[in-house]
Structure formats: C-alpha cells, structure tokens
XYZ file of C-alpha atoms in Angstrom:
326
model
C -201.917 -34.189 89.184
C -200.091 -33.436 85.489
C -198.007 -35.639 83.954
C -195.002 -33.285 84.152
C -195.736 -32.776 87.840
C -195.676 -37.084 87.973
C -192.141 -36.647 86.331
C -190.905 -34.268 88.600
C -192.192 -36.395 91.432
C -189.517 -39.532 90.471
C -186.674 -39.878 92.968
C -183.756 -43.158 92.337
C -182.033 -44.459 95.340
C -178.284 -43.688 96.126
C -176.905 -46.990 97.877
C -172.995 -46.574 98.595
C -171.817 -49.956 100.731
C -168.590 -49.589 102.321
C -166.382 -51.799 104.375
C -168.009 -50.854 107.418
C -171.275 -48.962 106.568
C -173.820 -49.193 103.939
C -175.643 -45.769 103.440
C -178.703 -44.499 101.479
C -180.378 -42.214 100.513
C -183.623 -40.549 98.181
C -182.223 -38.518 95.063
C -183.294 -36.469 92.917
C -182.768 -35.083 89.812
C -181.086 -31.684 91.783
C -179.009 -34.081 93.197
C -180.641 -33.086 96.509
C -181.074 -36.137 98.864
C -184.464 -35.847 100.552
C -184.050 -38.610 103.046
C -181.249 -40.872 104.478
C -180.382 -43.951 106.102
C -177.597 -46.217 107.188
C -176.671 -49.718 108.139
C -173.545 -51.744 109.493
C -172.330 -53.796 106.444
C -172.398 -57.487 107.559
C -168.848 -57.694 105.502
C -168.148 -60.835 105.502
C -171.672 -62.620 104.332
C -173.097 -60.880 100.442
C -176.571 -62.613 101.117
C -177.039 -60.475 104.630
C -175.542 -56.734 101.864
C -178.211 -57.936 99.974
C -180.641 -57.936 103.179
C -179.298 -54.671 104.090
C -179.541 -52.691 100.839
C -183.327 -54.225 100.378
C -183.806 -52.834 104.042
C -182.622 -49.771 103.156
C -184.562 -49.602 100.231
C -187.878 -50.328 101.981
C -187.426 -47.781 104.689
C -186.856 -44.948 101.547
C -189.543 -45.643 99.655
C -191.840 -45.703 102.870
C -190.476 -42.260 103.619
C -191.447 -41.350 100.679
C -194.281 -43.710 99.491
C -197.036 -40.536 99.971
C -194.959 -37.874 97.223
C -192.960 -39.485 95.438
C -192.861 -42.670 93.529
C -188.848 -44.473 93.566
C -187.844 -45.415 90.062
C -184.619 -47.156 90.202
C -181.402 -47.849 92.553
C -178.160 -47.376 91.402
C -175.424 -49.169 94.124
C -171.468 -48.021 94.374
C -169.623 -50.239 96.078
C -166.592 -50.579 97.096
C -164.900 -53.040 94.867
C -164.102 -53.913 91.033
C -167.258 -53.926 88.917
C -168.235 -55.230 85.434
C -168.607 -53.840 82.270
C -172.435 -54.679 82.267
C -172.443 -52.628 85.827
C -174.062 -55.568 86.923
C -171.136 -58.015 89.261
C -169.011 -56.609 92.056
C -165.663 -59.183 90.403
C -164.144 -58.779 93.846
C -163.675 -56.252 96.833
C -161.528 -56.112 98.943
C -162.901 -55.594 102.479
C -166.241 -57.632 101.907
C -167.869 -60.818 100.781
C -168.037 -60.934 97.044
C -166.534 -62.765 94.443
C -167.601 -62.436 91.207
C -171.270 -61.329 92.825
C -174.121 -61.062 90.704
C -175.010 -57.758 93.060
C -178.160 -56.407 90.208
C -179.809 -59.500 90.276
C -180.152 -60.183 93.439
C -181.076 -56.358 93.870
C -183.455 -56.428 91.680
C -185.509 -59.484 92.692
C -185.495 -58.582 96.480
C -186.522 -54.836 95.552
C -188.407 -55.401 92.164
C -186.756 -52.379 91.007
C -183.793 -51.357 88.449
C -180.781 -51.588 89.168
C -177.542 -50.336 88.384
C -173.767 -51.430 90.158
C -170.974 -49.139 90.024
C -167.340 -48.775 92.004
C -167.704 -45.908 94.633
C -165.526 -44.077 93.017
C -167.273 -43.472 90.155
C -169.827 -42.959 91.444
C -168.712 -40.484 93.968
C -166.570 -38.732 90.495
C -169.850 -38.447 88.706
C -171.741 -36.825 91.644
C -168.436 -34.124 92.017
C -168.843 -33.747 87.564
C -172.418 -34.146 87.926
C -173.666 -31.784 90.802
C -170.560 -30.322 92.595
C -166.028 -29.187 91.975
C -166.551 -30.244 88.542
C -169.799 -29.482 87.179
C -168.339 -26.812 84.980
C -165.562 -28.611 83.224
C -166.215 -31.939 80.745
C -162.598 -33.819 81.619
C -162.740 -34.382 85.433
C -160.455 -36.812 87.574
C -162.276 -37.339 90.635
C -158.909 -38.663 94.312
C -160.728 -39.888 96.955
C -157.876 -39.660 99.269
C -158.965 -41.680 102.935
C -158.055 -45.238 104.050
C -156.600 -45.436 99.863
C -156.228 -43.836 97.332
C -159.426 -44.089 94.846
C -159.901 -42.399 91.909
C -162.896 -41.823 88.904
C -162.512 -40.578 85.846
C -164.868 -38.485 83.611
C -163.829 -37.949 79.933
C -165.099 -35.782 77.027
C -168.928 -35.355 79.554
C -168.456 -39.533 80.675
C -167.766 -41.566 82.991
C -165.013 -43.793 81.965
C -164.431 -47.426 82.872
C -162.153 -49.256 80.777
C -162.833 -52.334 78.424
C -163.566 -54.404 81.505
C -165.060 -52.095 83.675
C -162.512 -51.683 86.174
C -160.986 -48.742 84.970
C -159.630 -45.419 86.886
C -158.040 -47.602 89.843
C -155.213 -44.764 90.342
C -154.137 -45.922 93.578
C -152.355 -48.238 92.153
C -149.859 -46.753 89.945
C -146.851 -47.742 90.947
C -144.541 -44.883 91.781
C -141.691 -46.565 93.905
C -141.017 -49.926 92.777
C -140.121 -52.291 95.235
C -141.338 -49.991 97.957
C -143.905 -50.292 100.662
C -146.089 -53.193 100.149
C -150.269 -52.470 99.267
C -152.641 -54.418 99.691
C -153.401 -55.548 96.470
C -150.425 -57.272 96.671
C -148.074 -55.009 94.816
C -145.534 -52.563 95.876
C -144.895 -49.207 96.179
C -148.160 -47.980 94.319
C -149.397 -44.880 95.090
C -151.713 -45.106 97.837
C -148.704 -46.719 99.591
C -147.462 -43.069 99.628
C -150.858 -40.744 99.356
C -153.401 -41.290 101.610
C -154.472 -41.539 105.294
C -152.835 -44.827 106.214
C -149.668 -43.703 105.120
C -149.289 -40.405 106.529
C -150.825 -42.426 109.828
C -148.055 -44.416 109.404
C -145.589 -41.038 109.052
C -146.402 -39.890 112.060
C -146.098 -42.871 113.997
C -142.882 -43.771 112.467
C -141.492 -39.678 113.837
C -143.086 -40.164 116.894
C -141.227 -43.213 117.764
C -137.864 -41.903 116.394
C -138.719 -38.269 117.904
C -141.310 -37.971 120.508
C -140.174 -34.596 121.050
C -140.736 -33.811 117.889
C -144.066 -34.958 117.267
C -145.114 -34.577 121.058
C -148.210 -33.007 120.390
C -149.826 -35.771 118.613
C -148.984 -38.170 120.988
C -150.929 -35.781 123.520
C -153.810 -36.232 121.411
C -153.580 -39.833 120.816
C -153.209 -40.137 124.379
C -149.736 -40.828 124.639
C -149.465 -43.863 122.785
C -147.954 -43.686 119.532
C -150.301 -46.698 118.190
C -153.517 -44.806 118.482
C -152.094 -41.973 116.045
C -154.213 -41.250 113.186
C -155.046 -39.180 110.194
C -157.297 -36.856 111.858
C -155.039 -35.812 114.835
C -152.539 -34.272 112.089
C -154.821 -32.479 110.396
C -156.161 -30.888 113.852
C -152.398 -30.378 114.983
C -150.894 -29.254 111.816
C -154.714 -25.875 111.933
C -153.082 -25.248 115.363
C -149.768 -24.391 113.736
C -147.583 -28.132 114.977
C -145.126 -27.379 112.820
C -144.169 -31.253 112.291
C -147.292 -32.614 111.953
C -147.308 -29.293 108.981
C -144.404 -30.653 107.666
C -146.709 -33.873 108.139
C -149.189 -32.970 105.749
C -146.241 -30.973 103.088
C -145.028 -34.334 102.606
C -148.615 -36.318 102.054
C -149.114 -32.795 99.253
C -145.852 -33.137 97.651
C -147.034 -37.417 96.715
C -150.310 -36.295 95.411
C -148.938 -33.410 93.246
C -146.586 -35.631 91.820
C -148.884 -38.322 91.189
C -151.688 -36.121 89.837
C -148.222 -34.513 87.052
C -148.445 -37.982 86.398
C -152.071 -38.499 85.654
C -151.758 -34.646 84.040
C -149.391 -36.103 81.284
C -151.510 -38.899 80.490
C -154.801 -37.664 80.341
C -154.671 -33.793 80.370
C -158.085 -33.509 82.716
C -159.033 -29.360 83.088
C -159.386 -30.307 86.680
C -158.499 -32.808 89.739
C -160.961 -32.989 92.659
C -159.529 -33.718 96.030
C -161.987 -35.363 97.951
C -162.502 -38.347 100.993
C -161.162 -37.915 105.062
C -157.440 -36.606 104.471
C -158.751 -33.452 102.167
C -160.455 -32.084 104.929
C -157.426 -31.248 105.913
C -157.968 -27.717 103.236
C -155.195 -25.586 102.009
C -152.472 -27.004 103.761
C -152.369 -30.536 102.425
C -154.273 -28.926 98.997
C -151.602 -25.475 98.407
C -148.296 -27.907 98.831
C -150.031 -30.162 96.648
C -150.764 -27.557 94.429
C -147.163 -26.689 94.183
C -145.378 -30.253 93.611
C -147.857 -30.441 90.964
C -146.593 -27.179 88.919
C -142.569 -27.982 89.507
C -143.112 -31.715 87.894
C -145.453 -31.048 85.109
C -144.594 -31.861 81.902
C -143.936 -29.349 79.617
C -144.324 -27.385 82.312
C -144.958 -23.197 81.248
C -145.498 -24.155 77.948
C -148.821 -25.916 78.360
C -152.934 -24.391 79.832
C -151.861 -25.716 83.652
C -155.482 -27.651 85.800
C -156.886 -26.929 88.621
C -156.700 -28.632 91.809
C -159.947 -28.558 93.620
C -161.477 -29.730 97.475
C -164.723 -31.259 96.698
C -167.969 -30.335 97.783
C -169.727 -32.915 98.866
C -168.145 -35.216 101.250
C -169.690 -37.731 102.109
C -173.138 -37.670 100.406
C -171.165 -38.061 96.867
C -170.869 -41.316 96.208
C -174.563 -42.538 96.921
C -175.883 -38.929 94.780
C -174.208 -40.269 92.502
C -174.818 -43.784 91.831
C -178.940 -42.427 92.255
C -177.616 -40.369 89.273
C -176.103 -42.703 86.908
C -179.403 -45.242 88.046
C -181.643 -42.645 86.214
C -179.263 -42.754 83.341
C -179.454 -46.521 83.068
C-alpha cells in the first residue's frame, strides 16, 4: 500500500455524550460515518462514562482494524468545556464537575483526544459538511428539550475567552419570566424549545380540552403525556390549534434570531434538533418573525434560515472532524 493510500485509510472516532445515550462513530475525511455504536449513559458516575466511551472506541477499532487506522478521538460533551478542550467544567445532566475528560479517555484508549461542547461539535459538522458549508459565518440552533447553539465566525468555531461561548439559549428575553434550569428567569430556551412547546400544549389542553382534542387523543387522554412530537404530528394533519402552537414557537425562534443577527451578522442560521422535524410548519413562522424584527430591515442583506442536514449524527461527525484538525 502506498503512503497516499495509507493516509486515505485514517479515521477518527466521534463520540456524542448526552444525558441518556452515548453515540460513537468512525468518520472519514468527507464526514461519512462508516460504523456506529451506542451505549446507555451512566449519567451519575463519571468513571463509568469514561469506561463506556472507551468500550465504544474499542468496539469501533475492532470493526475497522483490517482496513483503517484510528488516529484520534473527538468527544462532544453536553456541558461547559474549558478553552483547552480538556475539562468539562459543568454538565447539568451528567456527573461532570471540573472533569479532566481528555486525560481520562487518553489514558484508557492511548489515543489523542479532543473534548468539545456537543452543540459546538454539531455546528462544526453542519458548517463543514451540511447546511452551512457554503458560507463563512453561521449559527446552529439545536431545538430539543432545551435550546443549544454553536457559532462559526470567519470560518472558525467560536468558543470565547473561557471556552463556554455560544450558549444562546440562555439569552434573557423575558425579565422575570419562566425559571430556567440555569438558575435565571426568562431565558430564550424557556420560550423556544421542545419543553416550551410541551408546556404550552399541556396548558391549552387543561384550559380548553375541546381545542386540544386531537392532542389529547394522541396522548391517550392524559394531559401530562402530551409531547412535542404529538404537536408536530397533529399540525401535519392540519389540526389548527397544533399549528398555532408551532407558529408561536416559530415566532419566539425568529425574534431571537433577529437579536443574534444584530450582534453577529451571520449569513445563515441552521435550525436542528428534534423539534425542527416539523419543517416549514415551524421554520416559516420563524422566518416571518425574523423579517419583522430585524434591525434596519429593508436596508441590509438578510440571512437565510435553513433546516439542518445531518440529523442526530451531527455531533459525532463534528467531534470527529475537530479531532482530525486538533
């Protein structure tokens, strides 16, 4: 085999560590995932999380031992990561408090490791291989249980002075508003997230069961079982109250994007996460609200709001590519 063929055969492993599952994949230079593995996240034990990551790395190494060399590991972690991409300073849903994750994984696997915030890793993947690959400045919004974000500015992933930049979900948009998990009140994610959608849908079902009839039907008649995916499903069927709930969520998203545009002036905002699967039922109201609230609208170029392309694999793809560029 020539030196060129050997170089083409090198892969990196991307690991996406969430509150409930750990997903890992072997990724090539084009961002293609060649093999994957998953584990349930042992969220209450930092050593067990490291063991699960190492186990997945061993599994992927075995899968590709005959054809590829694994050169590095990239970890997308759901938490605050320091500027050196070494320690997880804090993770709200995991047992990580100033956790030296890079050192722990390198000692277990013998491979160089990079640690990155999971939303940053997903943003990098969409920038390199997905919906933002044609621009130099983009923002990724991940709309799931909460609202995550990642910034790519002038072609570089923006982390801030201490490594924890890009936490756009904690912009305060309603002083004294709903209490957020971060401890503040009125954060953007309390109004522009899957949790917000569920809260408003359940409130509608309690106050006006007749209007929420389809949602209650999907939830088996139980208000507390109404979920965001049910709102999206009912809206896709044409249910008017469900569509109005998505329109309201889209309005909050669009107004927030207008604020980000005033500060950062990106060319593209990519919208991903589970709630984004509602497609244009969510994105069109967001685009309308953005256009109505953009500073100096009509006298400046306007960004595009696009759906994400890489789905649930974005985090591990981005982490793997960042490891390759370490």
